[in-house]
Amino acid sequence: MLDIKQIRQNPEFFKKGLQAKNSGDKIEVLLELDQQRRSIVSQSDELKGIRNRVSAEIAQLKKINQTADDKISEMKKVGEKIKDLDDEIGSIDEQLNSIMITLPNMPHESVKVGRTAEENEFVREWGKKPQYDYLLKDHLDLAENLGILDFYRGAKVSGSGFPIYKAAGARLERAFINFMLDMHTEKHGYQEIFPPFMVNRESAFGTGQLPKLEDDMYRDNTDDLFLIPTAEVPVTNIHRDEIILENQLPIHYAAYSACFRREAGSYGKDTRGLSRVHQFNKVEMVRFTQPENSYEAHEELLQNAEDVLQALNLHYRIVSLCSGDLSFAAAKCYDIEIWAPGSLKYFEVSSVSNFEDFQARRANIRYRRALDGKVSYVHTLNGSGVATPRLMIAFLETYQTDEGTITIPEILQPYTGFKQIKSQSS
RNA sequence: GGAGAGAUGGCAGAGCGGUUGAAUGCGGCGGCCUCGAAAGUCGUUUCCCGACGUGUCGGGACGGGGGUUCGAAUCCCUCUCUCUCCGCCA
């Protein structure tokens, strides 16, 4: 959520920001409503002041057993007027709010202005594309030959986009998750969270999924709960409606969760294999910081995600999203794209975002400054560390041998319990 | 799912129609005392909105929403959540 006060003070900045995010210009309408609202609120406040004073007088009169009928009937009229004004305020609030909740966050000044992903900025890359002296298979061929993924039966059981991981494939998936969680908790100092996989409407609103992305989430209509698209949602909402003491900041959480995405309208795009699925696993890092520290934290967060890929010796590159490609709530976002040598493509495995106070404002997450005891909004950030399906793609394709088996790098062997994946008996 | 009880400040816990933004205790902060600390003692300590010389003034908020009333933390309705007992259940 944006701050109406800031919009009031500097409308041009917000008009530019909305434009950079490819969002229509609602600022003028907003300011007009805001002006009306404040005018009516001050009228209402004035009448309430009168009512408070006279009511106190009535109480005094009653105490000494005098009649106050004239004052009472006068206040009855005032009360009706107040109610009318407050009803008007209510209806303006509704209009204001319906606009406010749809306005995206402003891009940070360091973010390049652009319309689409084509204009994203290359930041850096790590490692090199590995070279092979044999013909490479893509992850689908590998997984099928090895018997470690079963898309066909996944589709039978649930539908397309619900892969089944089998045997060494299941174990490898679990190894990824444990490996990443251990790294973030033991090496990077995150506290581990195992969150609920379903959230209520308030939580989905708090992180910015609602109202825009309602159709992209799986929903339980009976209880009005949403299956989480990312652990960001439950984990960020842990501190919804709270005031955190400054000495408890920064807060670092790392959480595994299954993630559920309907990906409405995306059919026909990347539908093969693991690149785009409805249910997947991800380890997510979430941070709460003081505003002045959030951009430093953003770079650290990116580094934490990179560490996973570096430890596994997988080549990747980093891009900084241009303004038009930023998500609704993000002020700045780095995407980490991993190289899949069998597919000859880079796949996005992590998004590392700074939301500044946008989510904090929606979810009412504040902190009390040690210096003066004042209350302000925290900054929230999160980054995938990382999502497993595309990690699996790059991993299988990178570590394939000329015989179609997979060599497990040493660092992961304690987690897999095996050193290579050969054809699994089914 | 059934029956009952409850939701008040950072926490515990009073108040149950009229100076109650809210007793009291704990915690926090500041002063005094002390070489220092503890103890003691005095003071202080919620958030939101608006207006104008940022300090004052006005308004709002006792789980959410609605109602009754001149006036609601206090009465009524409704929703949500928590606790106890019963049922069901991995």
XYZ file of C-alpha atoms (C1' of nucleotides) in Angstrom:
516
model
C 0.000 0.000 0.000
C 1.207 3.476 -0.793
C 1.008 6.349 1.669
C -1.771 8.791 0.841
C 0.080 11.519 2.719
C 3.123 11.130 0.515
C 0.954 11.087 -2.587
C -0.633 14.326 -1.403
C 2.770 15.943 -0.947
C 4.415 14.750 -4.129
C 1.879 13.622 -6.729
C 4.263 13.956 -9.661
C 6.642 11.381 -8.209
C 3.825 8.865 -7.918
C 2.464 9.586 -11.368
C 5.895 8.848 -12.823
C 6.255 5.714 -10.721
C 2.908 4.321 -11.797
C 3.775 4.987 -15.401
C 7.090 3.175 -15.019
C 5.183 0.205 -13.656
C 2.749 0.222 -16.564
C -0.125 1.168 -14.265
C -2.767 3.691 -15.209
C -2.873 7.132 -13.660
C -5.383 7.270 -10.813
C -3.594 9.966 -8.846
C -5.875 12.876 -9.753
C -9.025 10.960 -8.792
C -7.330 9.923 -5.592
C -6.361 13.461 -4.631
C -9.864 14.725 -5.339
C -11.396 12.055 -3.080
C -8.783 12.700 -0.416
C -9.587 16.409 -0.449
C -13.319 15.728 -0.072
C -12.657 13.284 2.675
C -10.579 15.619 4.771
C -13.109 18.398 4.414
C -15.973 16.219 5.619
C -13.898 14.670 8.403
C -13.153 18.092 9.831
C -16.862 18.998 9.755
C -17.700 15.772 11.526
C -14.911 16.237 14.074
C -16.174 19.699 14.899
C -19.695 18.434 15.586
C -18.345 15.593 17.679
C -16.433 18.122 19.729
C -19.678 19.986 20.408
C -21.453 16.768 21.302
C -18.721 15.787 23.736
C -18.871 19.130 25.493
C -22.656 19.282 25.760
C -22.898 15.653 26.850
C -20.600 16.461 29.732
C -22.886 19.385 30.622
C -25.880 17.071 30.529
C -24.112 14.717 32.898
C -23.504 17.612 35.316
C -27.147 18.735 35.153
C -28.367 15.185 35.777
C -26.085 14.912 38.755
C -27.775 17.853 40.472
C -31.201 16.653 39.323
C -31.893 19.405 36.841
C -33.665 18.878 33.553
C -31.586 18.869 30.354
C -34.324 18.147 27.839
C -33.510 21.066 25.539
C -29.843 20.142 25.355
C -30.716 16.507 24.764
C -33.014 17.252 21.865
C -30.436 19.612 20.425
C -27.769 16.921 20.582
C -30.124 14.456 19.007
C -30.120 16.636 15.905
C -26.349 17.008 16.041
C -26.061 13.253 16.339
C -28.101 12.756 13.176
C -25.940 15.229 11.290
C -22.818 13.428 12.472
C -24.219 10.148 11.262
C -24.905 11.594 7.816
C -21.387 12.976 7.549
C -19.830 9.733 8.755
C -21.855 7.774 6.211
C -20.482 10.071 3.546
C -16.944 9.544 4.838
C -17.554 5.811 4.769
C -18.542 5.848 1.136
C -15.568 8.025 0.165
C -13.291 5.707 2.125
C -14.628 2.803 0.126
C -13.843 4.534 -3.145
C -10.442 5.650 -1.937
C -9.580 2.228 -0.660
C -10.675 0.435 -3.788
C -8.121 2.504 -5.703
C -5.368 2.401 -3.069
C -5.300 -1.383 -2.839
C -4.716 -1.698 -6.573
C -1.791 0.729 -6.796
C 1.572 -1.033 -7.097
C 4.697 -0.120 -5.199
C 6.986 2.530 -6.629
C 10.216 1.332 -8.265
C 13.442 2.218 -6.467
C 15.528 4.975 -8.046
C 18.208 2.462 -9.063
C 15.703 0.482 -11.140
C 15.834 0.966 -14.875
C 12.614 2.223 -16.421
C 11.358 -0.233 -19.006
C 8.207 -1.923 -20.190
C 8.919 -5.632 -20.412
C 11.357 -8.351 -19.396
C 13.283 -7.624 -22.619
C 14.607 -4.508 -20.954
C 15.867 -6.145 -17.773
C 19.415 -5.278 -16.874
C 22.213 -7.822 -16.797
C 24.056 -7.516 -13.482
C 26.674 -10.260 -13.422
C 27.210 -13.938 -13.921
C 28.964 -16.620 -11.945
C 30.854 -19.572 -13.373
C 30.827 -20.573 -16.984
C 28.684 -22.710 -19.207
C 30.167 -26.174 -18.714
C 31.587 -27.890 -21.780
C 31.029 -31.561 -22.604
C 32.535 -33.909 -25.166
C 29.357 -35.917 -25.465
C 25.805 -35.225 -26.536
C 23.617 -33.795 -23.765
C 20.091 -34.808 -22.930
C 17.509 -32.497 -21.437
C 16.101 -33.152 -17.982
C 13.002 -34.872 -19.338
C 14.948 -37.504 -21.229
C 17.278 -37.982 -18.309
C 14.508 -38.267 -15.751
C 12.474 -40.609 -17.892
C 15.389 -42.933 -18.593
C 16.402 -42.950 -14.955
C 12.851 -43.372 -13.680
C 13.054 -40.566 -11.158
C 10.172 -38.364 -12.324
C 6.689 -39.440 -13.371
C 4.673 -36.747 -15.097
C 2.159 -39.125 -16.612
C 1.025 -40.627 -13.335
C 1.188 -37.216 -11.654
C -1.325 -36.029 -14.219
C -3.480 -39.087 -13.558
C -3.460 -38.523 -9.816
C -3.856 -34.741 -9.780
C -3.606 -33.157 -13.212
C -0.879 -31.843 -15.444
C 1.710 -29.822 -13.609
C 1.804 -32.116 -10.582
C 4.930 -34.190 -11.060
C 5.680 -37.244 -8.969
C 9.250 -37.610 -7.761
C 10.301 -41.210 -7.406
C 13.060 -43.184 -5.727
C 16.392 -41.351 -6.110
C 14.473 -38.421 -7.586
C 12.393 -38.066 -4.425
C 15.487 -38.389 -2.294
C 17.351 -35.824 -4.360
C 14.467 -33.383 -4.030
C 14.505 -33.820 -0.272
C 18.282 -33.446 -0.266
C 18.009 -30.093 -2.039
C 15.559 -28.829 0.555
C 17.568 -29.974 3.551
C 20.835 -28.776 2.064
C 19.459 -25.290 1.466
C 17.730 -25.019 4.836
C 20.874 -26.108 6.639
C 22.932 -23.574 4.761
C 20.613 -20.679 5.535
C 20.108 -21.560 9.166
C 23.648 -22.654 10.030
C 25.724 -20.440 7.779
C 23.587 -17.410 7.023
C 21.921 -16.977 10.395
C 18.277 -17.429 9.511
C 15.770 -18.832 11.957
C 13.926 -21.804 10.547
C 10.168 -21.605 10.132
C 7.818 -24.366 9.061
C 4.766 -22.347 8.058
C 1.149 -23.204 7.320
C 0.563 -23.935 3.638
C -2.852 -22.289 3.656
C -3.505 -18.687 4.590
C -6.514 -16.509 5.137
C -7.594 -13.513 3.106
C -5.903 -10.948 5.361
C -2.531 -12.612 4.920
C -2.897 -12.888 1.159
C -3.755 -9.204 1.115
C -0.876 -8.260 3.392
C 1.860 -9.469 1.065
C 0.055 -8.160 -2.006
C -1.312 -11.323 -3.648
C -4.832 -9.981 -3.196
C -6.715 -8.520 -4.887
C -4.730 -8.757 -8.115
C -3.690 -12.398 -8.100
C -6.772 -14.078 -6.664
C -7.253 -16.160 -9.798
C -3.663 -17.361 -9.708
C -4.105 -19.018 -6.335
C -5.794 -22.264 -5.402
C -8.604 -21.512 -3.046
C -10.682 -23.417 -0.551
C -14.079 -21.800 -0.900
C -15.613 -23.485 2.119
C -13.291 -21.769 4.562
C -12.030 -18.964 2.294
C -8.410 -20.069 2.564
C -5.714 -19.894 -0.080
C -2.980 -22.411 -0.813
C 0.217 -20.410 -0.615
C 2.046 -19.537 -3.846
C 5.198 -18.993 -1.776
C 6.263 -19.199 1.883
C 6.689 -15.425 1.689
C 2.980 -15.117 2.432
C 2.693 -16.962 5.763
C 6.185 -16.010 6.910
C 5.853 -12.268 6.276
C 2.448 -12.299 7.923
C 3.886 -13.777 11.107
C 4.330 -10.190 12.287
C 1.139 -8.741 10.846
C -0.433 -6.157 13.186
C 2.582 -6.154 15.442
C 4.986 -3.540 16.752
C 8.481 -5.016 16.897
C 11.081 -3.594 19.261
C 14.011 -2.223 17.293
C 16.528 -4.334 19.179
C 14.832 -7.407 17.733
C 15.569 -6.256 14.189
C 16.689 -7.406 11.777
C 14.642 -10.609 11.728
C 15.758 -13.379 9.378
C 13.502 -16.326 8.637
C 14.086 -19.244 6.307
C 11.214 -21.525 5.494
C 10.591 -24.548 3.390
C 7.159 -24.812 1.862
C 5.347 -26.448 -0.947
C 4.113 -23.745 -3.312
C 0.910 -23.849 -5.308
C 0.248 -21.835 -8.433
C -2.638 -22.116 -10.794
C -0.685 -20.132 -13.401
C -4.004 -19.124 -14.909
C -3.688 -18.271 -18.550
C -0.174 -19.566 -18.931
C -0.986 -22.729 -20.846
C 1.116 -23.338 -23.898
C 4.149 -21.644 -22.356
C 6.883 -23.817 -20.904
C 4.423 -26.611 -20.263
C 6.864 -29.440 -20.682
C 8.610 -30.997 -17.734
C 9.540 -29.219 -14.546
C 9.908 -25.697 -15.843
C 6.385 -24.612 -14.971
C 4.343 -26.680 -12.532
C 1.351 -26.180 -10.255
C 2.993 -27.547 -7.137
C 6.644 -27.231 -6.293
C 9.047 -26.947 -3.400
C 10.958 -23.902 -2.370
C 13.074 -22.629 0.462
C 12.318 -18.976 1.030
C 14.221 -16.357 3.003
C 12.350 -13.447 4.561
C 13.836 -10.426 6.282
C 12.416 -7.589 8.341
C 14.723 -4.583 8.623
C 14.887 -0.929 9.543
C 14.258 1.231 6.467
C 17.797 2.550 6.393
C 19.230 -0.965 6.159
C 16.989 -2.596 3.614
C 19.088 -2.100 0.505
C 22.160 -3.477 2.194
C 20.006 -6.411 3.332
C 18.791 -6.829 -0.241
C 22.325 -7.387 -1.510
C 23.027 -9.832 1.329
C 19.870 -11.727 0.544
C 20.956 -12.038 -3.060
C 24.325 -13.324 -1.897
C 22.611 -15.889 0.358
C 20.696 -17.232 -2.616
C 23.793 -17.255 -4.804
C 25.659 -19.268 -2.177
C 23.339 -22.204 -2.790
C 24.155 -22.310 -6.476
C 27.848 -21.666 -5.940
C 28.067 -24.516 -3.437
C 26.525 -26.772 -6.061
C 28.821 -25.275 -8.692
C 26.014 -24.348 -11.060
C 26.439 -21.550 -13.548
C 23.985 -18.658 -13.286
C 23.472 -15.034 -14.152
C 21.695 -12.238 -12.335
C 19.379 -9.666 -13.832
C 17.822 -6.621 -12.242
C 14.204 -6.328 -13.312
C 13.194 -3.189 -15.119
C 10.303 -1.181 -13.706
C 7.685 -2.721 -15.967
C 8.665 -6.280 -15.084
C 8.625 -5.727 -11.312
C 5.906 -7.476 -9.379
C 3.072 -5.518 -7.802
C 4.650 -5.143 -4.364
C 8.338 -4.918 -5.263
C 10.455 -1.768 -5.332
C 13.465 -3.639 -6.651
C 14.066 -7.225 -7.654
C 16.958 -9.383 -8.793
C 16.237 -12.594 -10.642
C 18.777 -15.389 -10.561
C 18.717 -17.448 -13.731
C 20.376 -20.821 -13.753
C 21.966 -22.389 -16.814
C 20.512 -25.656 -18.055
C 23.063 -27.055 -20.547
C 20.754 -29.781 -21.913
C 17.967 -27.296 -22.654
C 20.412 -24.562 -23.685
C 18.411 -22.070 -21.654
C 18.556 -20.032 -18.491
C 15.745 -20.654 -15.999
C 14.689 -18.329 -13.207
C 15.310 -20.086 -9.875
C 15.105 -17.156 -7.520
C 13.563 -13.729 -7.164
C 15.095 -11.518 -4.538
C 12.935 -8.510 -3.750
C 12.874 -5.460 -1.553
C 9.316 -4.343 -0.834
C 10.396 -1.408 1.306
C 7.389 -0.475 3.459
C 4.755 -1.528 0.916
C 3.906 -4.884 2.488
C 4.489 -3.516 5.985
C 1.876 -0.876 5.338
C -0.639 -3.419 4.029
C 0.050 -5.882 6.817
C 0.590 -3.209 9.482
C 4.034 -4.410 10.521
C 5.836 -1.721 12.492
C 8.741 -1.286 14.841
C 9.444 0.987 17.778
C 12.589 3.020 17.276
C 15.014 2.746 20.161
C 16.157 6.338 19.731
C 12.877 8.156 20.366
C 10.262 5.450 20.980
C 8.419 6.396 17.786
C 6.687 3.806 15.657
C 7.448 3.328 11.943
C 6.922 0.712 9.293
C 9.622 -1.908 8.824
C 10.961 -2.868 5.440
C 10.288 -6.408 4.277
C 12.375 -8.406 1.836
C 12.408 -11.907 0.557
C 14.257 -14.153 -1.793
C 13.987 -17.697 -2.978
C 16.827 -19.725 -1.734
C 15.938 -21.428 -4.104
C 12.992 -23.045 -5.925
C 13.656 -26.706 -6.605
C 12.074 -27.585 -9.984
C 14.385 -25.482 -12.098
C 17.272 -26.283 -9.812
C 16.498 -29.922 -10.576
C 16.506 -29.180 -14.319
C 19.872 -27.454 -14.228
C 21.280 -29.996 -11.798
C 20.341 -33.072 -13.818
C 21.474 -31.529 -17.058
C 24.754 -30.226 -15.625
C 25.737 -33.400 -13.807
C 24.752 -35.911 -16.468
C 27.369 -38.337 -17.737
C 27.715 -39.718 -21.220
C 25.901 -42.816 -20.001
C 22.885 -40.818 -18.868
C 23.578 -41.243 -15.169
C 23.862 -38.353 -12.725
C 26.944 -37.629 -10.640
C 26.129 -36.152 -7.232
C 28.613 -33.460 -6.151
C 30.353 -34.257 -2.912
C 28.747 -31.487 -0.924
C 25.304 -32.978 -1.509
C 26.201 -36.599 -0.865
C 25.563 -36.474 2.892
C 22.019 -35.443 1.992
C 21.369 -37.906 -0.813
C 23.153 -40.856 0.706
C 24.331 -41.856 -2.769
C 27.034 -40.677 -5.173
C 25.265 -41.154 -8.421
C 21.863 -41.833 -9.873
C 21.559 -44.840 -12.120
C 18.461 -46.236 -13.736
C 15.907 -46.965 -11.030
C 14.046 -50.262 -11.086
C 10.324 -49.596 -11.177
C -19.908 -30.775 15.233
C -22.508 -29.864 20.528
C -22.413 -27.104 25.491
C -20.256 -23.249 28.317
C -16.675 -19.130 29.384
C -13.954 -15.220 27.551
C -11.322 -11.219 24.178
C -9.270 -4.252 27.714
C -2.399 -0.775 27.040
C 4.429 -4.305 25.940
C 2.419 -8.258 29.614
C -0.999 -9.544 33.761
C -5.552 -7.698 35.294
C -9.793 -4.018 37.223
C -13.827 -1.355 35.346
C -19.947 -3.356 33.347
C -24.127 3.884 30.884
C -21.696 10.098 32.354
C -13.784 14.022 33.719
C -11.986 6.148 32.404
C -7.238 6.777 27.480
C -8.671 3.649 30.970
C -7.398 1.555 38.477
C -3.577 -1.720 40.276
C 0.723 -4.835 39.509
C 4.855 -6.247 36.326
C 7.975 -4.566 32.562
C 10.321 -0.117 30.046
C 12.421 4.968 30.448
C 14.249 9.242 33.519
C 15.605 11.496 38.389
C 17.036 10.853 43.614
C 19.803 7.531 46.891
C 24.758 4.563 46.174
C 31.821 4.080 45.006
C 28.644 1.050 41.737
C 24.482 -2.228 41.742
C 20.212 -4.314 44.118
C 16.439 -2.629 47.250
C 13.822 1.883 48.121
C 11.639 6.364 46.335
C 9.569 10.237 42.912
C 8.145 10.991 38.023
C 7.110 9.121 33.202
C 5.321 5.401 29.687
C -0.752 3.506 23.672
C -1.827 4.177 18.670
C -4.393 6.496 14.398
C -6.545 10.864 11.660
C -6.874 16.173 10.893
C -5.652 21.573 11.534
C -2.281 25.268 12.032
C 4.255 28.658 13.621
C 6.165 20.301 15.424
C 4.291 22.025 19.728
C -0.301 22.725 20.925
C -5.492 22.050 19.743
C -9.685 18.960 17.866
C -11.429 14.028 16.693
C -11.237 8.586 16.828
C -9.827 3.735 18.886
C -11.024 -1.242 25.024
C -11.077 -8.363 19.111
C -13.901 -6.764 13.827
C -18.592 -4.800 12.008
C -23.544 -2.926 13.008
C -27.331 -1.032 16.520
C -29.653 1.497 21.089
C -28.563 6.386 23.643
C -27.765 13.367 24.453
C -23.572 10.120 25.978
C -21.030 3.081 25.237
C -14.979 -0.348 27.306
C -19.822 -0.815 29.872
C -26.523 -2.509 26.933
C -28.292 -5.315 22.178
C -27.170 -7.969 17.373
C -23.529 -10.270 14.342
C -18.777 -12.156 12.813
C -13.867 -13.832 14.136
C -10.621 -15.841 17.539
C -9.104 -18.130 22.366
C -10.038 -21.384 26.572
C -12.834 -25.637 29.191
C -15.893 -30.067 28.649
C -18.151 -33.714 25.162
C -18.017 -35.900 20.199
C -14.976 -36.974 15.820
C -10.030 -37.719 14.102
C -3.911 -38.183 11.566
